[in-house]
């Protein structure tokens, strides 16, 4: 192993760790992963080329078995240890509401599909604002293993075909690889523009980075082979070239780490900077005299070699340690960050010596394919045991509150509660929290499953592109209620659906998550550009209601940003201030309500569902009593929602202020009776939405014919 390559590994992993610790000076340290990809492609391809040309080289099947056995020994033991340890630490230290998702992340990680999992999470509207998973960094391992599932096969097949046609096999590999690298780079540039969240985690957009290292290995292999075959000595001149290349490589990698930010468009063109830097450093070290450059000598220092040797374990351990500590402590002070660094170092050193090395040692039983290949199912089985143990611990944590009674209105009957039974229960729950009563058992929904408690839209989830109409409620009724809006409307749909069943209304829910029924159209939250799908859906909603001429239209929207001003066509950001942004929202809402009012017998705005300062489930997971989770609404969203009510009044349509069903005098209990009211910080749980059905009907003054 070249010592400069080990040193470059150390640089890459240190950049990643420093960035994840939150050091502002290195906002782009995540490019260390790009450097890792280049190194990996370079080393693995060089190994495959050398193995293919050995006199005792096995056939295609044997070569692949040897390769995947070697990968199993290299990757699986340490990765499995960290997965199991992270599951256990999360079950003990993190909120119950988060642990189930982390256990799911662990399964995806064990199957080397974590990049697919986290691409889905990043594009999930309901996951916005949620803490990052302590296993998110496994996405890069998934990309590598998916690449190596295909690349060795392709390399050996191309080489075999070239040999049959009596052509240079390495030249054939170089040509094919060049095409693949250019294709992946082109796709990366396009995908990063079109869908940056998914592009970041994609093997197709990252393949060119691994391919760049692989291409360098192929070029150097051809050069070395040609020189050896011709018995040509390498030129002794141009000694300055390795030094210049190495210096340029350092500048490119460091510049990328210092200049790029989390908002930079990677892995598109911007990622070419650290990739070219890594290629330059690897090439410099391979040239005659390359090991004597100042950069190579610095990378070969003993501390850099140790960090380079431990780099895989450091990468595995650093993220769970940082994320779990930050979540458990509510942030990282300088002292806590230092403790994290020490913990990462200790855990990484132990893992390298006690886990990595024993499985990689030459001559051990693991050095034989028949022992190494079964490590894949063994790793999954080990994780299964770890997940089961973590789940049992969760059950024990939840069992501690199981016998605690629910809050009832009768408990506070002498306190002058509202005649509205739902509001009275909210008031009683506020009083219970102020008394510090214990958290009730049998919470609905349970803390473990609450984040998946999203109201179903069935076949009419309009994010899929469908424009079907799904009838719910009383399918045989003549009267029609249309519920329109974004995710807030979706959260109201269980209540409206139940209301329709009980009172004889057909119900249609025209809800598109993240896209309010507002003619100040929101920009695409992923790209920041015009959101054509949202524009089309708002038009579809208005046209459908115009065709149906329903008895009642209910509208519920969140104050989402940024938007396009309905009058000027200019983009208005939340940062422009509550008046400017609020005015743009209000004008768009007024225009939408006026159109709806012309096409329906009655229009009602459902407004002011609170956006809380914290997630109720997360708070309840840690609290010792209800008083610790008596929360307050965020002021800015509340002000905007109350502005919506004023808009409705000006337009001449009705509005219902829903805050009274969640809070009393700006105090919002996390448990109402036995219900957790919110699945996250602003969306109702399905059970609580159904709980509001009768009260909503009464507020709307509608009854069965």
Short mmCIF file of N, CA, C and O in Angstrom, two decimals, residues 111 128 138 143 146 155 178 186 226 248 276 289 332 355 377 402 420 427 443 446 453 496 506 524 540 569 579 649:
data_model
loop_
_atom_site.label_atom_id
_atom_site.label_comp_id
_atom_site.label_asym_id
_atom_site.label_seq_id
_atom_site.Cartn_x
_atom_site.Cartn_y
_atom_site.Cartn_z
N UNK A 111 -28.34 -4.11 4.00
CA UNK A 111 -28.57 -4.64 2.65
C UNK A 111 -27.90 -3.77 1.58
O UNK A 111 -28.16 -3.95 0.39
N UNK A 128 -39.31 16.56 6.62
CA UNK A 128 -38.61 17.84 6.69
C UNK A 128 -38.48 18.29 8.14
O UNK A 128 -39.42 18.23 8.93
N UNK A 138 -24.07 5.70 5.94
CA UNK A 138 -23.96 4.41 5.27
C UNK A 138 -24.37 4.50 3.80
O UNK A 138 -24.18 3.54 3.04
N UNK A 143 -23.39 3.01 -2.08
CA UNK A 143 -22.99 3.40 -3.44
C UNK A 143 -21.79 2.57 -3.89
O UNK A 143 -21.76 2.05 -5.01
N UNK A 146 -22.82 -1.12 -4.51
CA UNK A 146 -23.63 -1.25 -5.73
C UNK A 146 -22.75 -1.11 -6.97
O UNK A 146 -22.93 -1.82 -7.97
N UNK A 155 -15.66 -5.45 -16.00
CA UNK A 155 -14.23 -5.41 -16.32
C UNK A 155 -13.76 -6.74 -16.86
O UNK A 155 -13.06 -6.82 -17.90
N UNK A 178 -14.15 4.93 -20.05
CA UNK A 178 -14.23 6.34 -20.42
C UNK A 178 -15.65 6.74 -20.78
O UNK A 178 -16.16 7.78 -20.36
N UNK A 186 -22.34 13.26 -17.05
CA UNK A 186 -23.41 14.02 -17.70
C UNK A 186 -24.73 13.85 -16.95
O UNK A 186 -25.47 14.82 -16.71
N UNK A 226 3.26 -1.39 -20.67
CA UNK A 226 3.92 -1.07 -21.93
C UNK A 226 5.41 -0.84 -21.72
O UNK A 226 6.26 -1.32 -22.48
N UNK A 248 -1.14 20.97 -6.86
CA UNK A 248 -2.43 21.31 -7.45
C UNK A 248 -3.55 20.48 -6.82
O UNK A 248 -4.66 20.98 -6.56
N UNK A 276 -10.94 15.90 -9.20
CA UNK A 276 -9.71 16.17 -9.94
C UNK A 276 -8.52 16.32 -8.99
O UNK A 276 -7.40 15.90 -9.31
N UNK A 289 9.66 9.58 -8.77
CA UNK A 289 9.98 10.65 -7.85
C UNK A 289 8.78 11.17 -7.07
O UNK A 289 8.92 12.07 -6.24
N UNK A 332 -23.95 20.30 20.87
CA UNK A 332 -22.59 19.94 21.22
C UNK A 332 -21.81 21.18 21.64
O UNK A 332 -21.55 22.07 20.82
N UNK A 355 -11.45 -5.98 15.22
CA UNK A 355 -12.48 -6.44 14.28
C UNK A 355 -11.95 -6.47 12.85
O UNK A 355 -12.00 -7.51 12.18
N UNK A 377 -24.81 -13.30 4.85
CA UNK A 377 -25.99 -13.66 5.65
C UNK A 377 -25.72 -13.62 7.15
O UNK A 377 -26.63 -13.32 7.94
N UNK A 402 -47.49 2.32 31.20
CA UNK A 402 -48.67 1.65 30.65
C UNK A 402 -49.89 1.74 31.57
O UNK A 402 -51.03 1.80 31.09
N UNK A 420 -68.17 22.70 24.79
CA UNK A 420 -67.66 21.90 23.67
C UNK A 420 -66.82 20.78 24.27
O UNK A 420 -65.79 21.04 24.91
N UNK A 427 -58.81 21.73 27.66
CA UNK A 427 -58.63 22.53 28.87
C UNK A 427 -58.24 21.64 30.05
O UNK A 427 -57.34 21.99 30.84
N UNK A 443 -51.11 5.44 24.85
CA UNK A 443 -51.25 6.63 24.02
C UNK A 443 -51.71 6.26 22.61
O UNK A 443 -51.35 5.23 22.06
N UNK A 446 -49.43 5.24 19.27
CA UNK A 446 -48.28 4.93 20.11
C UNK A 446 -47.05 5.70 19.67
O UNK A 446 -46.91 6.08 18.51
N UNK A 453 -47.82 7.80 10.98
CA UNK A 453 -49.27 8.00 11.11
C UNK A 453 -49.71 9.17 10.21
O UNK A 453 -50.16 10.20 10.68
N UNK A 496 -63.06 14.69 8.03
CA UNK A 496 -64.07 15.02 7.01
C UNK A 496 -64.66 13.74 6.43
O UNK A 496 -65.86 13.66 6.15
N UNK A 506 -70.96 12.81 0.20
CA UNK A 506 -69.81 12.30 -0.55
C UNK A 506 -68.65 13.25 -0.30
O UNK A 506 -68.82 14.47 -0.32
N UNK A 524 -40.84 25.03 -6.18
CA UNK A 524 -40.46 23.65 -5.91
C UNK A 524 -39.52 23.62 -4.71
O UNK A 524 -38.46 24.23 -4.74
N UNK A 540 -56.10 22.11 -11.48
CA UNK A 540 -56.97 20.94 -11.46
C UNK A 540 -58.00 21.05 -10.34
O UNK A 540 -59.19 20.73 -10.54
N UNK A 569 -45.77 38.43 -10.21
CA UNK A 569 -45.01 37.31 -10.76
C UNK A 569 -43.62 37.17 -10.17
O UNK A 569 -42.85 36.30 -10.58
N UNK A 579 -44.54 41.00 6.75
CA UNK A 579 -45.51 41.82 6.05
C UNK A 579 -45.48 41.55 4.55
O UNK A 579 -46.51 41.32 3.91
N UNK A 649 -62.53 36.50 5.83
CA UNK A 649 -63.59 37.44 6.22
C UNK A 649 -63.73 38.56 5.20
O UNK A 649 -64.84 38.99 4.87
#
